[in-house]
């Protein structure tokens, strides 16, 4: 075992006598504990790497964990299963597709594909209602509640309407042989609960399960974890109840309580030594979070020294806040000769970023924005992935519609409507209906010929995609559909150039991935919805990081500016009831604990919203951070030490003058 581990980390790594919960405070080295435990299981316990599974929440975290584990165990790490919950769920469903009523080539719809389906089903509803219904259905799926039960428990008209849409949505997904992201967890849970032999097969493969960020699991993920480990309960769950900030998307911090209730033999180990922040920053974080009711008592501590005072700055308005932060950041960097990437500006909502972007640009300060549009959400990438989805699953009607109309090939809405009617009457997918006998009597000669030509083209590419290297097959597909020429004929040259470069990057990435994993284009197509352009997004840049507090979780920076910390923003105006307020406080705690060396918190006395100028109040969370704060601006400013000294000197001068006048 490596040097430098503290006693609690060492105990967590070696403990194998039953279920284990590691309460890992912010900056306490939880990833190290997980990767060292993997190495311990392989090297000391002689457990085969394919019998160890580690699950985390993001592709980035899974990639980092894999790399760190590989450094510890070398080539013994080949075959290690480290992935996201969703990737594990997809693997289970691909392997056990027939038990789940799916074919192995089923499609995975991302959030925007699913949103499109909801828009088609709810043509007359406004966007807000569609979003609310989609979110309600997602929460039901995360709680493993099906359409019938949803209808039974619906407590208002919106829920009753959503339950009906849920039933229709499920029928549509099955017809398309598609699943959404929530299904990737829900369907394996139902599969294991209904098929003992399938559950036992997976349990026999997993001798020890490690779950990262356990506090972010929803009820469905908790059930999957229980089903994967069975009665043996050989698992290590690592999490922090103080960093549970995803309740709005179904995460359930009660899962920590459930563990304690359902596993009487549960061992709990607390990691309280923080390796990131100064004592002052941790004192403020501890003081703040002590206002939340505690599932488990823990207090972060550090040997990093006392550190600078936390600076609380009141600004006149949001423009002044952006100016002040940009100027202060620039001056601080010059004084400390640091890098731009040492700094982060963190905020509650994306809408706050704009003023800071404008100021940073004006002052020629490089920055990167977290949580911007995902590479895979770009229109040109979605165009190409639709072809890939169709190659993998010809029943995928949404993919068919996008592919057959991009680039344009003389097939319009009228033709597609007629094809839809023909397919519905024959109980076939749109693609299969192209080749149906008698279709030529239902669709005009020219569009019918265009449909046939498209269908034959997809079949030819599909045949080649099974034999040729992925990169070659994809480049041939792009040439055959004339995608580059179509981009330049429909967009201005500069925009077309950028889009075509993205497509080339994607093709190159997919080609490399195919060569690396020895997979053809169709195999890769099946997992492309779960992919993340990690190598593209992870390149280190010397730039200030702008990010929401949610996006900043798991990151750390030498110097942090936490902005807009006022009532109505943090805590958010819609989160004032007790349970939501606790989550907002945890969000503030996450923001504070991102900082290593210095923390500056800003708020505005007035804030422009549209054409209105609203008076604001300082967030209650600032007072909850304790007394050891330096306040500037506004009514509550703390006189700076030099101001006090100057005041004393003036008083002494005044007294001397008085004495001299006697």
CSV table of C-alpha atoms in Angstrom, one decimal, residues 279-291 308-313 560 562 565 570 585 588-593 595 598-603 618-631:
chain,number,residue,atom,x,y,z
A,279,UNK,CA,-8.1,26.3,8.2
A,280,UNK,CA,-10.1,29.6,7.8
A,281,UNK,CA,-11.9,28.4,4.7
A,282,UNK,CA,-12.8,25.1,6.5
A,283,UNK,CA,-13.9,26.9,9.6
A,284,UNK,CA,-16.4,29.0,7.5
A,285,UNK,CA,-17.6,25.8,5.7
A,286,UNK,CA,-18.1,23.9,9.0
A,287,UNK,CA,-19.9,26.9,10.6
A,288,UNK,CA,-22.3,27.2,7.7
A,289,UNK,CA,-23.1,23.5,7.4
A,290,UNK,CA,-23.7,23.1,11.1
A,291,UNK,CA,-27.1,24.9,10.5
A,308,UNK,CA,-6.1,34.7,4.4
A,309,UNK,CA,-9.3,36.1,5.8
A,310,UNK,CA,-12.4,35.4,3.7
A,311,UNK,CA,-13.4,38.6,1.9
A,312,UNK,CA,-17.1,39.6,1.7
A,313,UNK,CA,-17.6,42.4,-0.7
A,560,UNK,CA,-12.4,31.3,-5.7
A,562,UNK,CA,-18.3,33.1,-5.2
A,565,UNK,CA,-24.6,35.4,-2.8
A,570,UNK,CA,-28.5,31.8,-3.1
A,585,UNK,CA,-27.0,25.6,2.1
A,588,UNK,CA,-23.0,27.1,-0.7
A,589,UNK,CA,-20.9,24.7,1.2
A,590,UNK,CA,-19.7,23.1,-2.1
A,591,UNK,CA,-18.8,26.5,-3.3
A,592,UNK,CA,-16.8,27.4,-0.2
A,593,UNK,CA,-14.9,24.1,-0.2
A,595,UNK,CA,-11.2,27.1,-2.6
A,598,UNK,CA,-8.4,32.3,-0.8
A,599,UNK,CA,-12.1,32.9,-1.0
A,600,UNK,CA,-13.9,36.1,-2.0
A,601,UNK,CA,-17.7,36.3,-1.7
A,602,UNK,CA,-19.7,39.1,-3.4
A,603,UNK,CA,-23.3,40.2,-3.3
A,618,UNK,CA,-27.2,39.8,1.7
A,619,UNK,CA,-27.7,36.0,1.9
A,620,UNK,CA,-28.4,34.5,5.3
A,621,UNK,CA,-25.6,32.0,4.5
A,622,UNK,CA,-22.9,34.7,4.9
A,623,UNK,CA,-23.8,35.3,8.6
A,624,UNK,CA,-23.8,31.6,9.1
A,625,UNK,CA,-20.1,31.4,8.0
A,626,UNK,CA,-19.1,32.9,11.4
A,627,UNK,CA,-17.3,36.1,12.5
A,628,UNK,CA,-13.9,35.7,10.9
A,629,UNK,CA,-14.8,37.6,7.7
A,630,UNK,CA,-13.5,40.8,6.2
A,631,UNK,CA,-16.4,42.8,4.9
